[in-house]
Short mmCIF file of C-alpha atoms in Angstrom, two decimals:
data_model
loop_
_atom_site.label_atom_id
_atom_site.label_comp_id
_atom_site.label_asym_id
_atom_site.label_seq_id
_atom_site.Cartn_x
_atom_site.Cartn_y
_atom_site.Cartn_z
CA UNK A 1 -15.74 25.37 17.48
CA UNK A 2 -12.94 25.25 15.03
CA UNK A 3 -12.66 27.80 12.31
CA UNK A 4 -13.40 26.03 8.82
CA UNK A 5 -13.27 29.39 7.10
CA UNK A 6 -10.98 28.89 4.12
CA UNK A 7 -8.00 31.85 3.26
CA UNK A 8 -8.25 34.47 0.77
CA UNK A 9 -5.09 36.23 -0.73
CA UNK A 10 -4.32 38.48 -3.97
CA UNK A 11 -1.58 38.40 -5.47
CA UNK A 12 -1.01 41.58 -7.37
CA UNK A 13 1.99 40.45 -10.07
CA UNK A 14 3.24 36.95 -11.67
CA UNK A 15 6.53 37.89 -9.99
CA UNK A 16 5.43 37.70 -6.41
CA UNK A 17 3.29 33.95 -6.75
CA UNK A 18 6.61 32.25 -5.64
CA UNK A 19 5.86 34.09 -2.10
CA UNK A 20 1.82 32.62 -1.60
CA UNK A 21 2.01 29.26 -3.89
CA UNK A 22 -0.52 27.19 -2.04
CA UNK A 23 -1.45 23.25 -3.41
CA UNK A 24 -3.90 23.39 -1.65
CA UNK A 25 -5.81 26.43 -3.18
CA UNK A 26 -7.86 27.06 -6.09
CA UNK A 27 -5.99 29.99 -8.24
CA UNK A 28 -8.26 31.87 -10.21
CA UNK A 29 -6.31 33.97 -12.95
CA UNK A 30 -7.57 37.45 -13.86
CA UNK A 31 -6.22 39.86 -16.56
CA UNK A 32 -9.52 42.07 -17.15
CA UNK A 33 -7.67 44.29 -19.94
CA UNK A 34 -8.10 42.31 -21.35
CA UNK A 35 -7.10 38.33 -21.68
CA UNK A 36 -9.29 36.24 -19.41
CA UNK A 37 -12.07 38.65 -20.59
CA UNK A 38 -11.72 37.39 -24.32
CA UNK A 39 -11.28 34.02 -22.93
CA UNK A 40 -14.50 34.33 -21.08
CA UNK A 41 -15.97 35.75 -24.20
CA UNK A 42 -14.86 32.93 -26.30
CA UNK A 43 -16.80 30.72 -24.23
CA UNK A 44 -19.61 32.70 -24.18
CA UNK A 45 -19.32 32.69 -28.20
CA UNK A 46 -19.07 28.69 -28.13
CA UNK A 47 -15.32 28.23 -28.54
CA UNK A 48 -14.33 24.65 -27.78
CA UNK A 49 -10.84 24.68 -26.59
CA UNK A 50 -7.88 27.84 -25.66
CA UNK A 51 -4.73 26.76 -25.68
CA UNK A 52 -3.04 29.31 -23.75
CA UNK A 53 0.64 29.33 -25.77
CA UNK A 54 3.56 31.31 -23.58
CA UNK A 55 5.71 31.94 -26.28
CA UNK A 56 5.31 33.76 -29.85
CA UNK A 57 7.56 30.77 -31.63
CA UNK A 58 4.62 28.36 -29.80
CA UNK A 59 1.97 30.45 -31.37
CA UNK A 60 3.28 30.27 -34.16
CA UNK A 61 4.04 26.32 -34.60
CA UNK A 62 0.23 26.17 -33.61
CA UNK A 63 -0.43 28.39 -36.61
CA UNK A 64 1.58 26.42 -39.38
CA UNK A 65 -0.25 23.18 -37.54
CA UNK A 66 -3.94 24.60 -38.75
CA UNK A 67 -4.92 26.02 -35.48
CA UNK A 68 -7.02 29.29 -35.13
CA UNK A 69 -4.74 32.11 -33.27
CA UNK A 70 -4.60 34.93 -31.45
CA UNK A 71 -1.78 36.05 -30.64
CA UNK A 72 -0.20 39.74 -29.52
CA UNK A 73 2.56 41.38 -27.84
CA UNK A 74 1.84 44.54 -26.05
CA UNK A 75 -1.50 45.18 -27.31
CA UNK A 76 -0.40 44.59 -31.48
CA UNK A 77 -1.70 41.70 -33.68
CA UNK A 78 1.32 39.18 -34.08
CA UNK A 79 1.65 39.10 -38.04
CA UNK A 80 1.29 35.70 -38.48
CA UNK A 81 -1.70 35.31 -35.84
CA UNK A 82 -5.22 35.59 -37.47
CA UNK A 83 -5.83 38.04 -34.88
CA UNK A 84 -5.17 39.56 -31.24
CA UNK A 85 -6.79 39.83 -28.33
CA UNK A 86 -9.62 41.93 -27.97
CA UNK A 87 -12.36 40.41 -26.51
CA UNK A 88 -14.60 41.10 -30.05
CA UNK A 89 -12.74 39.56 -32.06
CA UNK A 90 -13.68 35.84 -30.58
CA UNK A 91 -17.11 36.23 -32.62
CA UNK A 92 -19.20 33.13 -33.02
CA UNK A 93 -18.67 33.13 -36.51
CA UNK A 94 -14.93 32.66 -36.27
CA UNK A 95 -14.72 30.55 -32.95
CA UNK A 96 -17.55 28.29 -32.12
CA UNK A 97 -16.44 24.29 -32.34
CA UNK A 98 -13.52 25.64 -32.57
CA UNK A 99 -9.66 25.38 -31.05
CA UNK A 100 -8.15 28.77 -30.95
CA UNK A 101 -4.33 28.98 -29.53
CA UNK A 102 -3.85 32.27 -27.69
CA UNK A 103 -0.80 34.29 -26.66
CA UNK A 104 -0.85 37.54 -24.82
CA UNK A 105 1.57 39.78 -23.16
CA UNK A 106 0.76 38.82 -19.36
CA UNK A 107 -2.32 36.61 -19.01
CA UNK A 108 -1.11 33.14 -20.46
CA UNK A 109 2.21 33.92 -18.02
CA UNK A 110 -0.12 34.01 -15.29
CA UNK A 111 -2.22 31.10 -16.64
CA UNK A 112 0.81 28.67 -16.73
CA UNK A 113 2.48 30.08 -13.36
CA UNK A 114 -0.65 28.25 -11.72
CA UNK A 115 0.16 24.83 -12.94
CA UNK A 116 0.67 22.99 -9.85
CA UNK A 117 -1.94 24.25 -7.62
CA UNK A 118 -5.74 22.26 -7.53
CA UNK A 119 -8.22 24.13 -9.34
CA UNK A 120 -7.23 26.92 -12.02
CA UNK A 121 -10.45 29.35 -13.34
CA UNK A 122 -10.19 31.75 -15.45
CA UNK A 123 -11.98 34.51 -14.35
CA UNK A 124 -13.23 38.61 -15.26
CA UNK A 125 -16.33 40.64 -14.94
CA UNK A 126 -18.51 39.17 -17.25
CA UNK A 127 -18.60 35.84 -15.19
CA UNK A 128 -17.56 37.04 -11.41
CA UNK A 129 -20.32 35.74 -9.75
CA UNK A 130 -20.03 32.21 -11.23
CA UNK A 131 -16.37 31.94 -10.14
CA UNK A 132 -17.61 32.99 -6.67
CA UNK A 133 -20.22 30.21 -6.71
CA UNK A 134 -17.93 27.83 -7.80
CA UNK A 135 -15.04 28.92 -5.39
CA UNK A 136 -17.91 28.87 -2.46
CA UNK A 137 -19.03 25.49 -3.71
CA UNK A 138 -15.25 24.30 -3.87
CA UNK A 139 -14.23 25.73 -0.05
CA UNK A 140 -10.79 25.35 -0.37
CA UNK A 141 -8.44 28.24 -0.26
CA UNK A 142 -8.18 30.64 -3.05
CA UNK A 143 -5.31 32.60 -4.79
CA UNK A 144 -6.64 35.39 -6.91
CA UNK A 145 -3.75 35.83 -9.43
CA UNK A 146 -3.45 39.57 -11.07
CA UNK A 147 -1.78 38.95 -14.65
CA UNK A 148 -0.80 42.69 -14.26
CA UNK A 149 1.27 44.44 -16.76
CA UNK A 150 4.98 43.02 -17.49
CA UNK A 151 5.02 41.81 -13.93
CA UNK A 152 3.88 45.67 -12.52
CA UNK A 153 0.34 45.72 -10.36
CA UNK A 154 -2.50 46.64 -12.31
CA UNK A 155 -5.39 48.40 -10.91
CA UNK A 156 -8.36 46.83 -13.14
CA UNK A 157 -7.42 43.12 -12.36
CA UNK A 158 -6.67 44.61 -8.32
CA UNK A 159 -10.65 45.90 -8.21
CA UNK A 160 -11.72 42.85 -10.28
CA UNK A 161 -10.17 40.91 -7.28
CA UNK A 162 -11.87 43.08 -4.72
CA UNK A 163 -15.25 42.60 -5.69
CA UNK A 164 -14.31 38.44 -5.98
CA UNK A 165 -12.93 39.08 -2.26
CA UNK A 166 -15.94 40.68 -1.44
CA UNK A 167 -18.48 37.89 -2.61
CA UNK A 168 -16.83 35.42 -0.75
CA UNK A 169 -16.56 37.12 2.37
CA UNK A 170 -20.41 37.69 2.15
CA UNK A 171 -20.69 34.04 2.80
CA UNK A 172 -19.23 33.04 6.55
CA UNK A 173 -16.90 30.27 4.64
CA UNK A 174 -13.69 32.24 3.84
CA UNK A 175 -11.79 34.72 5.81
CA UNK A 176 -8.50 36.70 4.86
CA UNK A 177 -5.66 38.65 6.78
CA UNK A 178 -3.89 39.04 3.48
CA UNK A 179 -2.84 42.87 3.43
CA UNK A 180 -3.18 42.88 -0.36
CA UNK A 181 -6.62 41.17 -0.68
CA UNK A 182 -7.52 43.98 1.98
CA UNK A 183 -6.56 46.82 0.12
CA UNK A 184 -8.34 44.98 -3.16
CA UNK A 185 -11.39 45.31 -1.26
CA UNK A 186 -10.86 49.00 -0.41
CA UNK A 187 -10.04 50.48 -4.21
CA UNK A 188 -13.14 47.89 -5.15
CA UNK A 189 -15.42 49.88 -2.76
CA UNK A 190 -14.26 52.96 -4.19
CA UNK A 191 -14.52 52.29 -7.50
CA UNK A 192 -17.60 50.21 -7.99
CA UNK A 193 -20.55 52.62 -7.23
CA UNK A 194 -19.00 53.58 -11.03
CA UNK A 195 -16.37 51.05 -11.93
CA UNK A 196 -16.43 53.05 -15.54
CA UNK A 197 -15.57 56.56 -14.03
CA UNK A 198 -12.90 54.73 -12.10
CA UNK A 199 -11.26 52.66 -14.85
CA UNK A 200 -10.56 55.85 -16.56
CA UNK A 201 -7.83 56.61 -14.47
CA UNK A 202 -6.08 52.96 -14.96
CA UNK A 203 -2.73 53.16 -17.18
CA UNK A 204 -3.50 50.14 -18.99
CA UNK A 205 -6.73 52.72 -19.68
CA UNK A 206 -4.00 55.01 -21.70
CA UNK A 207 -2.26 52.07 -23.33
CA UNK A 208 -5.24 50.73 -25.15
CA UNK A 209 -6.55 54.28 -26.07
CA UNK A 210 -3.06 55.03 -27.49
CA UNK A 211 -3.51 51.23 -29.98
CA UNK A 212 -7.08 52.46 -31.01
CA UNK A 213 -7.93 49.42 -28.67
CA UNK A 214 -10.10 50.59 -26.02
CA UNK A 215 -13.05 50.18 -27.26
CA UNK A 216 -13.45 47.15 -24.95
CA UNK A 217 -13.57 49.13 -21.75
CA UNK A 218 -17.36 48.54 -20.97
CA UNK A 219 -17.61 45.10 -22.30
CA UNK A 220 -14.82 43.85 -19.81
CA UNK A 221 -16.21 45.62 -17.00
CA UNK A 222 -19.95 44.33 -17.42
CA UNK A 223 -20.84 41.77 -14.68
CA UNK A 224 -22.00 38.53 -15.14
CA UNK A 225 -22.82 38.38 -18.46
CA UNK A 226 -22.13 34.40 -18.09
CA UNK A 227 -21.90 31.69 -15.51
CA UNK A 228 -19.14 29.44 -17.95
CA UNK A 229 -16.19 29.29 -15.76
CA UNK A 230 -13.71 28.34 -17.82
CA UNK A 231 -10.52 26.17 -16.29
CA UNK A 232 -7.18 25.34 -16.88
CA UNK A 233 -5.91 21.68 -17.07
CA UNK A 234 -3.33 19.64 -18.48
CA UNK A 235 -2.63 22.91 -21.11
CA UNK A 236 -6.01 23.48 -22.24
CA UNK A 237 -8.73 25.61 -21.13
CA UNK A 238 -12.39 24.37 -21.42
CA UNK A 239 -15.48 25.18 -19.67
CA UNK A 240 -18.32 23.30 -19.24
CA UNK A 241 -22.02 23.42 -19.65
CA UNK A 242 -23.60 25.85 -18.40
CA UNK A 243 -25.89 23.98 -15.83
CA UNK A 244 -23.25 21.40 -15.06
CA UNK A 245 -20.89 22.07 -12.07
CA UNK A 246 -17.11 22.04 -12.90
CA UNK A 247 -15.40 18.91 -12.93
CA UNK A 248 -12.75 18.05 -10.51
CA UNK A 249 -9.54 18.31 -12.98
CA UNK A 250 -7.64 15.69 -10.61
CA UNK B 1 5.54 74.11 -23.38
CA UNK B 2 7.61 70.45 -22.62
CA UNK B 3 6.38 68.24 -19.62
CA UNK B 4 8.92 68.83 -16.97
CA UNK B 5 7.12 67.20 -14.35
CA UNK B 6 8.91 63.36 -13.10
CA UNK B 7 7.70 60.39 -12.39
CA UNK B 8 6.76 58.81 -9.52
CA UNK B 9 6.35 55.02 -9.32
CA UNK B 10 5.72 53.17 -6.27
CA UNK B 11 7.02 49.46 -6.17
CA UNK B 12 4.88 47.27 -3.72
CA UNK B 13 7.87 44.47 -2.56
CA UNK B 14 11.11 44.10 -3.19
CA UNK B 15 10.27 41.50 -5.55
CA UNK B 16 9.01 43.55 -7.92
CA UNK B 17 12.03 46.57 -8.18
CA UNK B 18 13.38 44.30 -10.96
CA UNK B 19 10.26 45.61 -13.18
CA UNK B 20 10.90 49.43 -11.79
CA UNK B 21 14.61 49.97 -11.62
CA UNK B 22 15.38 53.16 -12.86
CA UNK B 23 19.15 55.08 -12.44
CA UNK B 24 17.79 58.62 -12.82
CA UNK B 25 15.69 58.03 -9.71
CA UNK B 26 15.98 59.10 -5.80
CA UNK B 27 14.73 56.20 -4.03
CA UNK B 28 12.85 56.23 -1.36
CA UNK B 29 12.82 52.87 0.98
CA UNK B 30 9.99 52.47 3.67
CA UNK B 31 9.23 50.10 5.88
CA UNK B 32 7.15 51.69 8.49
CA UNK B 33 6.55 48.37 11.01
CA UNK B 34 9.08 49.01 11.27
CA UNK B 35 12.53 49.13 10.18
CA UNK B 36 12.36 52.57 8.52
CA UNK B 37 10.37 53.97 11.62
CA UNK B 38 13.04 52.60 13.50
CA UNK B 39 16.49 54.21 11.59
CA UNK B 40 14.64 57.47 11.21
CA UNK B 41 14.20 57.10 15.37
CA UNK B 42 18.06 56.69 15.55
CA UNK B 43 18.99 59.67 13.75
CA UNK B 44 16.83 61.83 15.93
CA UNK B 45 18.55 60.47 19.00
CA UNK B 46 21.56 61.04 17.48
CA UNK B 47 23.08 57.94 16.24
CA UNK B 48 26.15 58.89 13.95
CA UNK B 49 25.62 56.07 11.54
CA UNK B 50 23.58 53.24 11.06
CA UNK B 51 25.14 50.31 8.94
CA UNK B 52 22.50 47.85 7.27
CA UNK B 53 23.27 44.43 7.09
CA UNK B 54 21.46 41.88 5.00
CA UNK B 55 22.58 38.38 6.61
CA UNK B 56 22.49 36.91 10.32
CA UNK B 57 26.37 36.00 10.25
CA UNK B 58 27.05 39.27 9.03
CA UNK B 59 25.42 40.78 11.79
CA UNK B 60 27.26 38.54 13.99
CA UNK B 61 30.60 39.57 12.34
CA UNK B 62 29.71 43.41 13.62
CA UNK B 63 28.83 42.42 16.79
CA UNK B 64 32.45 40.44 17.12
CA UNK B 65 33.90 43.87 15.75
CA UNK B 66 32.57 45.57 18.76
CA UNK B 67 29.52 47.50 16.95
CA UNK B 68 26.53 47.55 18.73
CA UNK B 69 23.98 45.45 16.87
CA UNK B 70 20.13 45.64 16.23
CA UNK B 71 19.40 42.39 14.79
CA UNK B 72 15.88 40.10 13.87
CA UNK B 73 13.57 37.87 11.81
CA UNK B 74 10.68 37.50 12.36
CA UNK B 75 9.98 40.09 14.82
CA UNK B 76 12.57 38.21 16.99
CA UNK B 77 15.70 39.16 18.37
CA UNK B 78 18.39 37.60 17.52
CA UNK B 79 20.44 35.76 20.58
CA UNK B 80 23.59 37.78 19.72
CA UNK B 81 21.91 40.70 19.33
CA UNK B 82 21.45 43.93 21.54
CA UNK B 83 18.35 44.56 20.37
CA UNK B 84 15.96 44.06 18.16
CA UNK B 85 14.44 46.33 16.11
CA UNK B 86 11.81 48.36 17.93
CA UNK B 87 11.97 52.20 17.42
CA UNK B 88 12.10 52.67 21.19
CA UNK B 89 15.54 50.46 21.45
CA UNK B 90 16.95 53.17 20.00
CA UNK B 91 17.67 55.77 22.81
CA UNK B 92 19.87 58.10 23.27
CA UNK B 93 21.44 56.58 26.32
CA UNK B 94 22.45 53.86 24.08
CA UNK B 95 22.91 54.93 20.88
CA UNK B 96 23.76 58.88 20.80
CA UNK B 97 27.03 59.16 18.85
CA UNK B 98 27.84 55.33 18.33
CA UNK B 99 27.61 53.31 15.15
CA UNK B 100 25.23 50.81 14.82
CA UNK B 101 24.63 47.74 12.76
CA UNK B 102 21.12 46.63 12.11
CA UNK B 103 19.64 43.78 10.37
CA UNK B 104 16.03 42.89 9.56
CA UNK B 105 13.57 40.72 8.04
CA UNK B 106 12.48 42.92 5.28
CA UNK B 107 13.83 46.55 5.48
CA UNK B 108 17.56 45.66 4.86
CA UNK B 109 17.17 43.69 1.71
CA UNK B 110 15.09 47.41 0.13
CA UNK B 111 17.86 49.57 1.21
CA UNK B 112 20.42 47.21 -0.72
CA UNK B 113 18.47 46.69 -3.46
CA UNK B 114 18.43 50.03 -3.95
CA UNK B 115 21.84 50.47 -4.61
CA UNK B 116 22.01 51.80 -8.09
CA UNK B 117 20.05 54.75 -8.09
CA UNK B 118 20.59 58.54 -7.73
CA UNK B 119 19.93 58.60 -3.57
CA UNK B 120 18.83 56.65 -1.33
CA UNK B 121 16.30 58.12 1.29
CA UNK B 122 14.72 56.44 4.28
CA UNK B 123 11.45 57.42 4.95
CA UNK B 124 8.55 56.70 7.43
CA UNK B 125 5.89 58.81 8.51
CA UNK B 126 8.02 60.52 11.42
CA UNK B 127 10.03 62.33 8.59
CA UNK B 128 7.27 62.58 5.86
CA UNK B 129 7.04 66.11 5.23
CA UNK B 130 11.26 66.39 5.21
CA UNK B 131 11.27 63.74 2.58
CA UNK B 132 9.08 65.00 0.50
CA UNK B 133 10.76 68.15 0.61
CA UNK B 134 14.01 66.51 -0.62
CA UNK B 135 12.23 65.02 -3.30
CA UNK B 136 10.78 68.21 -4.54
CA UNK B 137 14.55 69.95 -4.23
CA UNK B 138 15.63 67.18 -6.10
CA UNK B 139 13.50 67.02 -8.87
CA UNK B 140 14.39 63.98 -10.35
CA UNK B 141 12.25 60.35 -10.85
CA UNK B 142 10.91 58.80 -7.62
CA UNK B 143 10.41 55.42 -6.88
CA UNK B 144 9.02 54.52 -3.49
CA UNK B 145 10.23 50.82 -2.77
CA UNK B 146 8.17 49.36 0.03
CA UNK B 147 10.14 46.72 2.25
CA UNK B 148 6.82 44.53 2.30
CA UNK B 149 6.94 41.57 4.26
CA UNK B 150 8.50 38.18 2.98
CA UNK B 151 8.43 39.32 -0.52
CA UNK B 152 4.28 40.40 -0.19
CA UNK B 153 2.39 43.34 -0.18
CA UNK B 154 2.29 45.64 2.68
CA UNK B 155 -0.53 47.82 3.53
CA UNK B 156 1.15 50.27 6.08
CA UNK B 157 3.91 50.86 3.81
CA UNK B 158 1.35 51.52 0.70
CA UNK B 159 -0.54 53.72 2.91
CA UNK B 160 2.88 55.94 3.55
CA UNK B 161 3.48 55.42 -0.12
CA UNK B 162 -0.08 57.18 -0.88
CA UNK B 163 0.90 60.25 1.49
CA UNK B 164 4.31 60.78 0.17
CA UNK B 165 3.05 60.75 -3.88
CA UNK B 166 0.21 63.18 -2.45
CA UNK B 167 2.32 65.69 -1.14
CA UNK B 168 4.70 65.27 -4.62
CA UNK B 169 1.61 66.06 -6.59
CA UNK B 170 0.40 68.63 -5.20
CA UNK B 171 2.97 70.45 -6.83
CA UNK B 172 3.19 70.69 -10.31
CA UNK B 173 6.44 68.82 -10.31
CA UNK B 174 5.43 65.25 -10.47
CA UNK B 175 3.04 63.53 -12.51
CA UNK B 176 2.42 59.57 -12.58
CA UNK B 177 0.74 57.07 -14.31
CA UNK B 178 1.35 54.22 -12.22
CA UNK B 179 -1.10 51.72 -11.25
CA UNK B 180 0.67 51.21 -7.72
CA UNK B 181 1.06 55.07 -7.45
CA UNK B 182 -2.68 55.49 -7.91
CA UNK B 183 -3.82 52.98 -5.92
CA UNK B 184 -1.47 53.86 -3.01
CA UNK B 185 -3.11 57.51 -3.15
CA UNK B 186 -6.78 56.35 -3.06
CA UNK B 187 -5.38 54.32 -0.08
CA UNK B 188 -4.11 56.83 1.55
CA UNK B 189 -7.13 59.10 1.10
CA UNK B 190 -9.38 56.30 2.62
CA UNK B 191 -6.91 55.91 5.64
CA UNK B 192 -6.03 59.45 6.59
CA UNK B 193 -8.75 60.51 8.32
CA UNK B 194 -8.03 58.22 11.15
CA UNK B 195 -4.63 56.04 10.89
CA UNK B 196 -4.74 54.60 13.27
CA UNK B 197 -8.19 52.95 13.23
CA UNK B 198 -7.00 51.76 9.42
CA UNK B 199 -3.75 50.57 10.84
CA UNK B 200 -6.06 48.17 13.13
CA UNK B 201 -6.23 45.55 9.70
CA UNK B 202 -2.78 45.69 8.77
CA UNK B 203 -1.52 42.12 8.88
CA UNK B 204 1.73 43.61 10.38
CA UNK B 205 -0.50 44.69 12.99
CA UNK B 206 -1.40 41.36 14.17
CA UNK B 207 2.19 40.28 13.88
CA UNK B 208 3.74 42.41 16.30
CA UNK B 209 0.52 42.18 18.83
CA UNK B 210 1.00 38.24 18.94
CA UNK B 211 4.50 38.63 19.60
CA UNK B 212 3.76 41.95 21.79
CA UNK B 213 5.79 44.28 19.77
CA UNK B 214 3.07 46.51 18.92
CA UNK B 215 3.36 49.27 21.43
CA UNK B 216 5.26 51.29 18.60
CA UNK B 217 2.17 51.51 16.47
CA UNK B 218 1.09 54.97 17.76
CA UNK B 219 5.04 56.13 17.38
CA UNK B 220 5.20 54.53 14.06
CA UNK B 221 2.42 56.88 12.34
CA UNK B 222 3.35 59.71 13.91
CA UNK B 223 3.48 62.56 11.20
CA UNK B 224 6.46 65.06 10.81
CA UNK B 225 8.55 64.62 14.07
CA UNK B 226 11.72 65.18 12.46
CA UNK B 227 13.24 66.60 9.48
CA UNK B 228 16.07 64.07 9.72
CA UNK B 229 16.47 62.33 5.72
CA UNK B 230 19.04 59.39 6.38
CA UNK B 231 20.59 58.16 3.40
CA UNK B 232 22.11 55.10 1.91
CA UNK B 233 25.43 55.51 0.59
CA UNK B 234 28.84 53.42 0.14
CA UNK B 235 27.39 50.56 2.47
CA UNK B 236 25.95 53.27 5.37
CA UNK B 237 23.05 55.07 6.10
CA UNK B 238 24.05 58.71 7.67
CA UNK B 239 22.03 62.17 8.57
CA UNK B 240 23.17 65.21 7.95
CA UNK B 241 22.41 68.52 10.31
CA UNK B 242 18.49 69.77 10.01
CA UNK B 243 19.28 72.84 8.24
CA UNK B 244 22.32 71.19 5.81
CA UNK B 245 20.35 69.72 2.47
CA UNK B 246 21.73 66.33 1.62
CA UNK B 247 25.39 65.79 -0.59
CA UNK B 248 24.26 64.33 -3.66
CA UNK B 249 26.25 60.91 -3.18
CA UNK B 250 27.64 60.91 -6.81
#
């Protein structure tokens, strides 16, 4: 019988995609501390369109054109952004029905760096298990994408990846021999009888703490909080409905 | 009191030293399957010098020189070649007092890389304990550069990273707070126990069994059978006596 189990690798840094880009596979971007948390979040609190922006000029032309944004550069508000990226700071109030351009210090990198491949979902915690279902529904190959930290490996979005790994592997559809979705799966073993306990020993951890910013630890590691799977096409991200399956973006 | 202790970073592919590259630091270049295994071999049989050589036609030009050459890709020997680079090529019928030019898929490329920092070490498991030693003496900034394969992530050579950084730390020289550093540790902790069962779901693993190159599996994580520390330096990698501690190169 053939095998019709589809791959699995991680890829632990923007500056290694070049070596796994795959057409063929759905990427699913991840940068728990803490991008596609707030974008999940912003979903969750009704936003209607992120327009992930690369560059701080960008972000800025989006401001002066009316749009909403967030915008930062290693953890600090932009000054011309109406605010950064924490995760509670897409409140209902500000966001629902509403466009918000966004501009981080790794995850929009990551976001873009996916452009050419077939499905790209935005992914964290708070909605694993509905990018699993959706990946499972999808069955082609899948690229977990690690926005790190200025191109280093980062150990939140490497765990994040290893309990993804792990769902999918539960189901007899996907297999992997990639070394670095392996070793996800090990340090998310470790860490998830108490993911909290185990995030404290992450740097980006002591970067937020040392910005007054890490009061979003819990939030970003609480698991499925939603099933919106937000997704990344022609330079927007939307989601859909909750109780509607994805659209095929081409 | 100030905060003597160094840093150690561990850098996961070559692809990524860009991010790490740091002047005041001895680095350390592995590539246990096995191009570091296999160097660290020569010196213990008494090779005088081992000259790595990034390119095929390079390679060539030693071999028209007259050097003996070690030459693959892939896990292949090159047709020019006299071997390839299994540890066990290197005896010391062949190789005992000769000069020997060597190039590889993966391990080469690190050593270059390397090239602007305070010393160069080459390191597998079989001189582990010698190189940490070194480091200690040394007390300067480590970065561990794994050779990876093709640009990726490599599990054996994380694993070694995650037993070096544990012996660094458990004196009160070193401190880290690197993602890569961390994770490689908790790796290493989960493999230790029995390597060589955790070496079974290495990718490289599979590699070398399809192409039935992995007899040196068993040699390759052996612990401590030398103190031999080659070194990079001006364009060579050379040993020094057991009992001599390395020059500093500048």
């Amino acid at each position: 019988m053939p095998d019709n189990r589809k791959k699995i690798e991680v890829v632990f840094s923007p500056s290694l995609y070049s070596h796994f880009e795959n057409p063929q596979a759905n990427v699913v971007v991840v940068d728990v501390l803490r991008a596609t948390s707030a974008i999940v979040t912003a979903f969750m609190n009704g936003v209607s369109r992120v327009i992930p922006v690369p560059t701080q000029e960008e972000a800025r032309e989006y401001k002066k054109k009316g749009y909403m944004v967030a915008a930062e550069r290693d953890g600090r508000v932009l000054d011309f952004a109406d605010f950064g990226n924490s995760p509670f700071n897409f409140t209902p109030e500000r966001i629902a029905g509403r466009e918000v351009a966004y501009s981080t210090t790794n995850g929009t990198r990551a976001v873009h760096m996916a452009g050419n491949s077939k499905n790209i979902l935005i992914a964290s915690f708070l909605n694993l298990s509905a990018v699993a279902t959706q990946l499972i529904d999808k069955h082609d190959d899948v690229l977990i994408l690690c926005a790190g930290w200025k191109g280093k490996f980062s150990l939140e979005d490497t765990v994040f990846s290893g309990a993804l790994v792990e769902k999918l592997l539960e189901t007899d559809k996907f297999r992997t021999i990639c070394d670095s979705a392996t070793a996800a799966l090990d340090l998310w073993k470790l860490a998830k009888a108490d993911i909290m306990a185990y995030v404290e020993k992450v740097a980006q951890r002591e970067r937020l703490r040392k910005l007054g910013l890490d009061d979003v630890l819990e939030h970003c590691h609480t698991t499925d909080a939603t099933v919106q799977v937000p997704f990344f096409h022609n330079g927007v991200i939307e989601s859909l409905k909750e109780d509607t399956p994805i659209r095929e973006p081409r």
